[in-house]
Structure formats: C-alpha cells, structure tokens
Amino acid sequence: MDSQGILNQSVASLKGIGGQTVGRLEKLAIRQIRDLIFHLPLRYEDRTRVQAINELTPGSVALICAKVVSSSILNRGRRTLVCQISDETGYLGLRFFHFTAKQYNSLSSGTLISCFGEIKDGYSGHEMIHPEYKVIQQIDDCITKDTLSAIYPLTEGLRQSSIRKAVEQALTLYNNAPDSLPDLLPAAVLRKFQYPTLIDALNTLHTPAPGISLDTLVNYPNPALKRLAFEEFVAHQLSQLQRKSADKHWQAPVLECSKQQARQFLASLSFKLTNAQQRVIAEITTDCASNSPMLRLIQGDVGSGKTVVSAYAALLALSSQYQVAIMAPTELLAEQHLRNFSVWFKCFDTHIIFLTGQLKGKKRQQALEAIADGSAGIIIGTHALFQDAVVFARLGLIIIDEQHRFGVNQRMALRDKGQHKNNKPHQLIMTATPIPRTLAMLNYADLDISIIDELPPGRIPVVTRAISAQRRSEVIAKINNWIQQGRQSYWVCTLIEESEALQCEAAEKTAAHLVEILPEVRIGLVHGRMKAADKDQVMQAFKKHQLDLLVATTVIEVGVDVPNAGLMIIENPERLGLSQLHQLRGRVGRGSDDSFCLLMYQSPLSKTAGERLNILRETSDGFIIAEKDLELRGPGEMMGTRQTGQMQFKIASLENDIDLLDQVDIAVNLIQQNYPENIQPLVERWLGSTTKYAEV
Ligand code: ADP
Ligand code: MG
C-alpha cells in the first residue's frame, strides 16, 4: 500500500480493535485510521511528578505518595471506607463507597501508597474520592510517567485504554510514513505565524514530550492546537471560495432593462433613492448584466430601504422576460413584500403569485400552474417556495429576505430549483443583521457583499431609554397619553426561554392586564402561536389604525411597517441580544415624527447588562451594535443558534479562535495563488469527502 493510503484504512485493521469497538468508534465519527489522529484529547493527566499534599488545589488531579494514618468504615447512611493519609507536608482524606474487605485490610495504618485522583473539598479538608491507588514498599516505587497522559472523549462502552491504544497505533503508522498525512499549510505560512508543522502539532497533542508541563499544554494559546484550528478555518474559507469559483462555470441569464423602463420605475416611487441605494443598485445592475450568476448579500440597517433595491433587481429580470422568486422568513413579511411589489409593479403587466403553506386546494394548484407555465412573473412566498411541486418556468432571479433565518443549504436549494440546463438564476440576499466582517469572511466568503450604510433622509433617531419595571405604571401612563394624541404603540414581551408557548402566555397576560387598566385603548395581540390568517388580521387592523396598541412577542422582529407607531416598550430587554433589540427597535422611527423605545428592565440590572443597554441608547448604527454584540457575547450567541448551526467545527471554535481570522485571510490568499493543489485536500480533510462540487 502506498504511504498516502495507510491512514485511509478502516480502524478495524488496527490490532485489538474488534467489531464492537469499531461500532463504538463509529459513534464518534471515527472510521478511518486518520480520524483517530484528529480525535484530540479532551484533557491530560499529569503523572509525571509526585505532588506534595500541601500544594494540592481542589479541582486539580494529582499523583501523591503517602502513608496511611488511619482507616475505618463508617456506617452512617452509606457504608464508606474512609482513610487519612499523610506525607511530610500534610493530611489528605480518601473516601471509597465500593470496597472489598481485602481492600480495607490492605489500607491499614502505616501502609505506604501511591494514589492518583481529583482533589475535592471535603468536610474536613481536601480529599480524593475513589482514587486509583497502589500499595508500595518504598517511596521510590511510586511510578511516575515520562509524559502527560492524554484523556480522550469517549462514547458509551468505549474504554479509555482501548482508544488510547488505537491512537498510539495510528500515530506510529503516521510517524513511520509522514507523507500519509501531508502538511497542507505552506511552510511560509507556518513560519510567518510561528506554527508547528502538522506532524509536530499532532504528536504534541497526543503524546506531549517529556518536560512539557500541563500548564503549557492547556493554557491558551497552545500553538499546536491553534495551528489545527487555524487549518480548519482556512479549509472552511477555501471551501466557500471553491463554491464561489464553481459558480463561474455556470451560465446565468443576462438581465437588463431599458433606460426608459428604469426611469418609469423610479418615477413611480414616492421618494428619491439614497446615494447608498443607488450605489448598490449599480452593483446589482453590473452583476445581472453578466452571464455568470450573481450571488450578492445586501446588508443594510432596518429601515435602510433594502426592499426597493431588490425590486429594482426584479425589474431587470421582468424586463428580460424572466421570473423572480422572493422568499421571506415569515408570512407577515412576505405579505408586506406582496403589498410593496404590487404597488411598484402595477404598471408592469405581470401576474404576482403569493405562495405560502396556507395556500391549499384549487388556489394552490392554480398558483403552481402559473409558476410552471411562466404566466406568473413575480412569485412571493415563504419556505413553501422550496416545495417539490413548485416548478419554475424561467426563473432568472431569487431574492431572499432576512438571510440569517435561512441556512446556506436552503439558500443553495432554492437556486438549484431554478437551475435550467447549465443556467442558474441570479441570487440576491438581504439582511438587516449586520455580520461583523470577521464572521462574514468565514461564513459568507462565497458571497459578494453590498452595504447600504445610509438611512433615507428625514428619519429622526429613535430616542431610547432604559427604565426599571418598577416604574411600570408611569410607562402605562405614557402610553395612554401617547395614544390620546392619535399615535400608536407596540408592547413587546420577551422571555429568556426560546419556548414559544411561554412567550405567548406572557403576551396574553400582559394584553389582558392592559385591557383592564386602559379600557379606552384599542388593544390587539399577536404571537407566534396564532394562525397566520388571524395574525395577519390583527396586523392589518393595526396598520389601518383600528388598533392603538399592539402587544406582541418577538414575532414582530421582522415585520410590518407602521409609520404612525412611534413608541415601543420592550419588556426584559436584558434577556435579548443587542442585535435583536436593535431589530425590534427598527419597527419604530419609520415615520418623520419623534419616536421612542423604552427598555423596561427588571431591577437590579447587572453591570454588564446595564452597559449593553447603554450601547443601544448611544448608537443607532446596526454595524456598531453588531460589533459590540460580538465583543460582549461572543459569536455563538450573537449569531443565534440558527446561524451557528451552520458553522460546526471539529477543533476550532468561534469563541476561542476568532482572533485567527485575519491570519486565515492571508493564508487563504497565499494558498490560492501558490498552492492551488492543496485546496481540495484541505477541504476534504476538514469538511469531509462528502463535500461535493459536482457543479464544477
Ligand atoms: P428594510 O431595509 O428594513 O427592509 P424597507 O425596505 O422596508 O427597509 O424600507 C423602510 C421604509 O422606507 C419603507 O416604507 C420604504 O418605502 C421607505 N423607503 C425606502 N427607501 C426610501 C428612500 N430613499 N426615501 C424615503 N423612504 C424610503
Ligand atoms: Mg426588510
């Protein structure tokens, strides 16, 4: 077998690995020998030195050597063998809940033992519970190891000793044939960032050399581990870029419109586009005029006017006799797009289809037919657009709103649907959650990014105040006053649990309470458990000013545009992320009057929570808020679970390794330019050989 192939063999070919163990390793996604090499220790045990009892700290694991001072069996509740042991420096308790008479006898006073275990804080000083121990004749018999011992993550039924033996064999094979796992990072990169080679890093992590202390190994940052995390990030980014360049092999329809059509469209708007909108429209126009598919992300704060920009893209498609699909994460939002597009494309003789999960029976059938025979030009909907039954006649453009709600795979799936022979539709994605640059590089390297960094003129920033929930009655008086002046208001209920049910219950209670104390006020309620049609009815009523106060859960985060609603109360804002709060706040301040957002927190507010709310008071720039959110909560939290679900790493973590991303960029460029042959092997190593680029 050639050296490259050795590590591709099944783990079953290793000594002492039987069928059962193979099954258990499989549960840890370990199939080939190479997988064992990348199965890194969870932690290490230090048996390299004997520690003195007086230097032990609770929580640490230590090897000690001491004499039994006393031992006895306690019968309080549970039969327990308790020993006191001592070296010259102090005393330590040992506690056993399972023991044999033989064990008890062997631990008589005066016996010398070596023992290894975790130090706990006991009733009377430090103790070890069920340590590993051995009776020895003299101190010198206390056997220390030369190196730290790796402790591997296990799965049920798998023993530490089995996996350790397996890893040892795997490493020996690798060390005897280093080419079996080539270093895919260029030497220049390793030198530049002072990283060890792959083989050194892996050996260090599995079998730390003698003399390496536990501190240097687990303390941050450990260069061996960092190097692997770095390589993983590099592989992820390369895979995204690979997808991007694979796209270049596809054709896309050229979408363009005449000057007159453009003028007509712009003239039909009731406002003038901002410079930022015009710039992004120009970028899109260039993309669409090319015959390779556009894949562009528009980032723009809430209210920055992304929709009309996407409508311009739709104009390009319609003018070129192609269909446009617009997908929104919620029905509410899809309906808002429907309303906007219906107005903007009124003069355009085109059929607009609205497709959601609610559409059933004959109406659905008719809609599907219009999509399939091409008579529908604009198709607006929710996830329902993914359904197999939806077949587009000539899809030229896909618009996805609020991208962070959809995963990469969904994004790709819709595009594959629109695939026609070797043609793919153009794709435009919009998000109001600014993604800090570093994260965008990792997750959206395959997208071109446009930023709308300007709000339409005349918008007055929302005045944001934090106020204690103890002043609830003052807040209610303020709402009442506000509504007496003919304005409308939102009241947003939040809960820490993602539990929709509890959140809805809280909103119901709040609404009932407000109805009681504000009998004059017309109060509506929307929450996630309501039927879409009922929700829509309430929203419509609010929009038409048949309701004054809308009590809602966070479902209105992305939603309607009601300029007259200029006051928002957010309960328990300390429980939400800054970006989410900013999104919510974006619902107000849509008109030209003053608007307010009251953050009604539970006191006492912790110092950090107070600082976070302050950021919201001080700035209304979504990009700054996103950066702060990232800083304060870390990327996992900030991006939300939906987002992080897409970013699963084996070794790297966004929490610990985000500082690497600038280095990653440099390495990725270098590899692309000088070592393109390393790209595919890197992607396969870290993202698996299942990552297919069949499109190429
Ligand atoms: P978002 O970027 O949050 O999706 P929208 O596209 O919903 O924002 O736009 C918010 C509001 O601003 C809408 O009522 C829209 O019609 C209006 N709008 C968009 N662009 C402009 C502009 N250039 N001048 C004035 N109002 C605008
Ligand atoms: Mg929007």
mmCIF file with all atom_site columns, C-alpha atoms in Angstrom, residues 432-529:
data_model
loop_
_atom_site.group_PDB
_atom_site.id
_atom_site.type_symbol
_atom_site.label_atom_id
_atom_site.label_alt_id
_atom_site.label_comp_id
_atom_site.label_asym_id
_atom_site.label_entity_id
_atom_site.label_seq_id
_atom_site.pdbx_PDB_ins_code
_atom_site.Cartn_x
_atom_site.Cartn_y
_atom_site.Cartn_z
_atom_site.occupancy
_atom_site.B_iso_or_equiv
_atom_site.pdbx_formal_charge
_atom_site.auth_seq_id
_atom_site.auth_comp_id
_atom_site.auth_asym_id
_atom_site.auth_atom_id
_atom_site.pdbx_PDB_model_num
ATOM 1  C CA . ALA A 1 432 ? -30.673 43.635 8.464  1.00 0.00 ? 432 ALA A CA 1
ATOM 2  C CA . THR A 1 433 ? -28.400 41.846 10.907 1.00 0.00 ? 433 THR A CA 1
ATOM 3  C CA . PRO A 1 434 ? -25.028 43.216 10.053 1.00 0.00 ? 434 PRO A CA 1
ATOM 4  C CA . ILE A 1 435 ? -22.484 40.475 10.218 1.00 0.00 ? 435 ILE A CA 1
ATOM 5  C CA . PRO A 1 436 ? -19.154 41.641 11.566 1.00 0.00 ? 436 PRO A CA 1
ATOM 6  C CA . ARG A 1 437 ? -16.503 41.467 8.907  1.00 0.00 ? 437 ARG A CA 1
ATOM 7  C CA . THR A 1 438 ? -14.572 38.665 10.522 1.00 0.00 ? 438 THR A CA 1
ATOM 8  C CA . LEU A 1 439 ? -17.583 36.383 10.680 1.00 0.00 ? 439 LEU A CA 1
ATOM 9  C CA . ALA A 1 440 ? -18.689 37.301 7.200  1.00 0.00 ? 440 ALA A CA 1
ATOM 10 C CA . MET A 1 441 ? -15.343 36.114 5.878  1.00 0.00 ? 441 MET A CA 1
ATOM 11 C CA . LEU A 1 442 ? -15.825 32.729 7.394  1.00 0.00 ? 442 LEU A CA 1
ATOM 12 C CA . ASN A 1 443 ? -19.441 32.171 6.584  1.00 0.00 ? 443 ASN A CA 1
ATOM 13 C CA . TYR A 1 444 ? -20.087 34.230 3.516  1.00 0.00 ? 444 TYR A CA 1
ATOM 14 C CA . ALA A 1 445 ? -16.838 34.122 1.650  1.00 0.00 ? 445 ALA A CA 1
ATOM 15 C CA . ASP A 1 446 ? -18.804 32.850 -1.320 1.00 0.00 ? 446 ASP A CA 1
ATOM 16 C CA . LEU A 1 447 ? -20.942 35.975 -1.463 1.00 0.00 ? 447 LEU A CA 1
ATOM 17 C CA . ASP A 1 448 ? -20.256 39.433 -2.750 1.00 0.00 ? 448 ASP A CA 1
ATOM 18 C CA . ILE A 1 449 ? -21.372 41.959 -0.197 1.00 0.00 ? 449 ILE A CA 1
ATOM 19 C CA . SER A 1 450 ? -23.086 45.301 -0.727 1.00 0.00 ? 450 SER A CA 1
ATOM 20 C CA . ILE A 1 451 ? -23.740 47.633 2.137  1.00 0.00 ? 451 ILE A CA 1
ATOM 21 C CA . ILE A 1 452 ? -26.497 50.219 2.399  1.00 0.00 ? 452 ILE A CA 1
ATOM 22 C CA . ASP A 1 453 ? -24.940 52.441 5.006  1.00 0.00 ? 453 ASP A CA 1
ATOM 23 C CA . GLU A 1 454 ? -27.321 55.341 4.856  1.00 0.00 ? 454 GLU A CA 1
ATOM 24 C CA . LEU A 1 455 ? -30.875 55.799 6.023  1.00 0.00 ? 455 LEU A CA 1
ATOM 25 C CA . PRO A 1 456 ? -33.447 57.679 3.950  1.00 0.00 ? 456 PRO A CA 1
ATOM 26 C CA . PRO A 1 457 ? -33.413 61.362 4.858  1.00 0.00 ? 457 PRO A CA 1
ATOM 27 C CA . GLY A 1 458 ? -35.675 62.805 7.494  1.00 0.00 ? 458 GLY A CA 1
ATOM 28 C CA . ARG A 1 459 ? -35.512 59.837 9.810  1.00 0.00 ? 459 ARG A CA 1
ATOM 29 C CA . ILE A 1 460 ? -35.145 61.002 13.359 1.00 0.00 ? 460 ILE A CA 1
ATOM 30 C CA . PRO A 1 461 ? -33.227 58.538 15.526 1.00 0.00 ? 461 PRO A CA 1
ATOM 31 C CA . VAL A 1 462 ? -35.370 56.658 17.997 1.00 0.00 ? 462 VAL A CA 1
ATOM 32 C CA . VAL A 1 463 ? -34.940 58.081 21.486 1.00 0.00 ? 463 VAL A CA 1
ATOM 33 C CA . THR A 1 464 ? -34.027 55.064 23.582 1.00 0.00 ? 464 THR A CA 1
ATOM 34 C CA . ARG A 1 465 ? -34.348 54.963 27.356 1.00 0.00 ? 465 ARG A CA 1
ATOM 35 C CA . ALA A 1 466 ? -33.841 52.281 29.932 1.00 0.00 ? 466 ALA A CA 1
ATOM 36 C CA . ILE A 1 467 ? -36.418 52.256 32.682 1.00 0.00 ? 467 ILE A CA 1
ATOM 37 C CA . SER A 1 468 ? -36.983 49.921 35.593 1.00 0.00 ? 468 SER A CA 1
ATOM 38 C CA . ALA A 1 469 ? -40.049 47.681 35.546 1.00 0.00 ? 469 ALA A CA 1
ATOM 39 C CA . GLN A 1 470 ? -40.844 49.139 38.959 1.00 0.00 ? 470 GLN A CA 1
ATOM 40 C CA . ARG A 1 471 ? -41.974 52.212 37.069 1.00 0.00 ? 471 ARG A CA 1
ATOM 41 C CA . ARG A 1 472 ? -44.437 50.233 35.021 1.00 0.00 ? 472 ARG A CA 1
ATOM 42 C CA . SER A 1 473 ? -47.380 52.457 35.921 1.00 0.00 ? 473 SER A CA 1
ATOM 43 C CA . GLU A 1 474 ? -45.530 55.537 34.652 1.00 0.00 ? 474 GLU A CA 1
ATOM 44 C CA . VAL A 1 475 ? -44.851 53.698 31.419 1.00 0.00 ? 475 VAL A CA 1
ATOM 45 C CA . ILE A 1 476 ? -48.506 52.824 31.074 1.00 0.00 ? 476 ILE A CA 1
ATOM 46 C CA . ALA A 1 477 ? -49.467 56.438 31.682 1.00 0.00 ? 477 ALA A CA 1
ATOM 47 C CA . LYS A 1 478 ? -47.045 57.476 28.958 1.00 0.00 ? 478 LYS A CA 1
ATOM 48 C CA . ILE A 1 479 ? -48.641 55.041 26.508 1.00 0.00 ? 479 ILE A CA 1
ATOM 49 C CA . ASN A 1 480 ? -52.079 56.329 27.367 1.00 0.00 ? 480 ASN A CA 1
ATOM 50 C CA . ASN A 1 481 ? -51.003 59.897 26.809 1.00 0.00 ? 481 ASN A CA 1
ATOM 51 C CA . TRP A 1 482 ? -49.328 58.975 23.530 1.00 0.00 ? 482 TRP A CA 1
ATOM 52 C CA . ILE A 1 483 ? -52.402 57.224 22.251 1.00 0.00 ? 483 ILE A CA 1
ATOM 53 C CA . GLN A 1 484 ? -54.638 60.136 23.239 1.00 0.00 ? 484 GLN A CA 1
ATOM 54 C CA . GLN A 1 485 ? -52.562 62.139 20.745 1.00 0.00 ? 485 GLN A CA 1
ATOM 55 C CA . GLY A 1 486 ? -53.600 59.814 17.958 1.00 0.00 ? 486 GLY A CA 1
ATOM 56 C CA . ARG A 1 487 ? -50.381 57.809 17.835 1.00 0.00 ? 487 ARG A CA 1
ATOM 57 C CA . GLN A 1 488 ? -49.892 54.076 18.078 1.00 0.00 ? 488 GLN A CA 1
ATOM 58 C CA . SER A 1 489 ? -47.586 51.913 20.132 1.00 0.00 ? 489 SER A CA 1
ATOM 59 C CA . TYR A 1 490 ? -46.035 48.456 20.445 1.00 0.00 ? 490 TYR A CA 1
ATOM 60 C CA . TRP A 1 491 ? -45.553 46.469 23.617 1.00 0.00 ? 491 TRP A CA 1
ATOM 61 C CA . VAL A 1 492 ? -43.088 43.630 23.166 1.00 0.00 ? 492 VAL A CA 1
ATOM 62 C CA . CYS A 1 493 ? -42.982 40.749 25.633 1.00 0.00 ? 493 CYS A CA 1
ATOM 63 C CA . THR A 1 494 ? -39.853 38.653 25.763 1.00 0.00 ? 494 THR A CA 1
ATOM 64 C CA . LEU A 1 495 ? -38.817 35.639 27.695 1.00 0.00 ? 495 LEU A CA 1
ATOM 65 C CA . ILE A 1 496 ? -35.477 34.053 28.154 1.00 0.00 ? 496 ILE A CA 1
ATOM 66 C CA . GLU A 1 497 ? -36.668 30.622 27.102 1.00 0.00 ? 497 GLU A CA 1
ATOM 67 C CA . GLU A 1 498 ? -36.985 30.035 23.438 1.00 0.00 ? 498 GLU A CA 1
ATOM 68 C CA . SER A 1 499 ? -40.266 28.427 24.427 1.00 0.00 ? 499 SER A CA 1
ATOM 69 C CA . GLU A 1 500 ? -42.846 29.895 22.164 1.00 0.00 ? 500 GLU A CA 1
ATOM 70 C CA . ALA A 1 501 ? -45.648 28.676 24.412 1.00 0.00 ? 501 ALA A CA 1
ATOM 71 C CA . LEU A 1 502 ? -44.411 30.551 27.473 1.00 0.00 ? 502 LEU A CA 1
ATOM 72 C CA . GLN A 1 503 ? -43.720 33.641 25.480 1.00 0.00 ? 503 GLN A CA 1
ATOM 73 C CA . CYS A 1 504 ? -47.245 33.658 24.092 1.00 0.00 ? 504 CYS A CA 1
ATOM 74 C CA . GLU A 1 505 ? -48.673 33.122 27.530 1.00 0.00 ? 505 GLU A CA 1
ATOM 75 C CA . ALA A 1 506 ? -46.763 36.130 28.834 1.00 0.00 ? 506 ALA A CA 1
ATOM 76 C CA . ALA A 1 507 ? -48.048 38.250 25.976 1.00 0.00 ? 507 ALA A CA 1
ATOM 77 C CA . GLU A 1 508 ? -51.614 37.094 26.586 1.00 0.00 ? 508 GLU A CA 1
ATOM 78 C CA . LYS A 1 509 ? -51.367 38.007 30.253 1.00 0.00 ? 509 LYS A CA 1
ATOM 79 C CA . THR A 1 510 ? -49.883 41.395 29.536 1.00 0.00 ? 510 THR A CA 1
ATOM 80 C CA . ALA A 1 511 ? -52.555 42.144 26.965 1.00 0.00 ? 511 ALA A CA 1
ATOM 81 C CA . ALA A 1 512 ? -55.319 41.142 29.367 1.00 0.00 ? 512 ALA A CA 1
ATOM 82 C CA . HIS A 1 513 ? -53.829 43.317 32.067 1.00 0.00 ? 513 HIS A CA 1
ATOM 83 C CA . LEU A 1 514 ? -53.508 46.330 29.765 1.00 0.00 ? 514 LEU A CA 1
ATOM 84 C CA . VAL A 1 515 ? -57.084 45.912 28.533 1.00 0.00 ? 515 VAL A CA 1
ATOM 85 C CA . GLU A 1 516 ? -58.183 46.128 32.141 1.00 0.00 ? 516 GLU A CA 1
ATOM 86 C CA . ILE A 1 517 ? -56.301 49.285 33.026 1.00 0.00 ? 517 ILE A CA 1
ATOM 87 C CA . LEU A 1 518 ? -56.609 51.048 29.690 1.00 0.00 ? 518 LEU A CA 1
ATOM 88 C CA . PRO A 1 519 ? -60.282 50.474 28.820 1.00 0.00 ? 519 PRO A CA 1
ATOM 89 C CA . GLU A 1 520 ? -60.354 53.330 26.303 1.00 0.00 ? 520 GLU A CA 1
ATOM 90 C CA . VAL A 1 521 ? -57.473 51.961 24.290 1.00 0.00 ? 521 VAL A CA 1
ATOM 91 C CA . ARG A 1 522 ? -57.996 49.531 21.425 1.00 0.00 ? 522 ARG A CA 1
ATOM 92 C CA . ILE A 1 523 ? -55.543 46.739 22.124 1.00 0.00 ? 523 ILE A CA 1
ATOM 93 C CA . GLY A 1 524 ? -54.520 43.903 19.815 1.00 0.00 ? 524 GLY A CA 1
ATOM 94 C CA . LEU A 1 525 ? -52.343 40.866 20.371 1.00 0.00 ? 525 LEU A CA 1
ATOM 95 C CA . VAL A 1 526 ? -50.066 38.921 18.040 1.00 0.00 ? 526 VAL A CA 1
ATOM 96 C CA . HIS A 1 527 ? -47.923 35.984 18.911 1.00 0.00 ? 527 HIS A CA 1
ATOM 97 C CA . GLY A 1 528 ? -46.272 33.076 17.227 1.00 0.00 ? 528 GLY A CA 1
ATOM 98 C CA . ARG A 1 529 ? -48.919 30.522 18.085 1.00 0.00 ? 529 ARG A CA 1
#
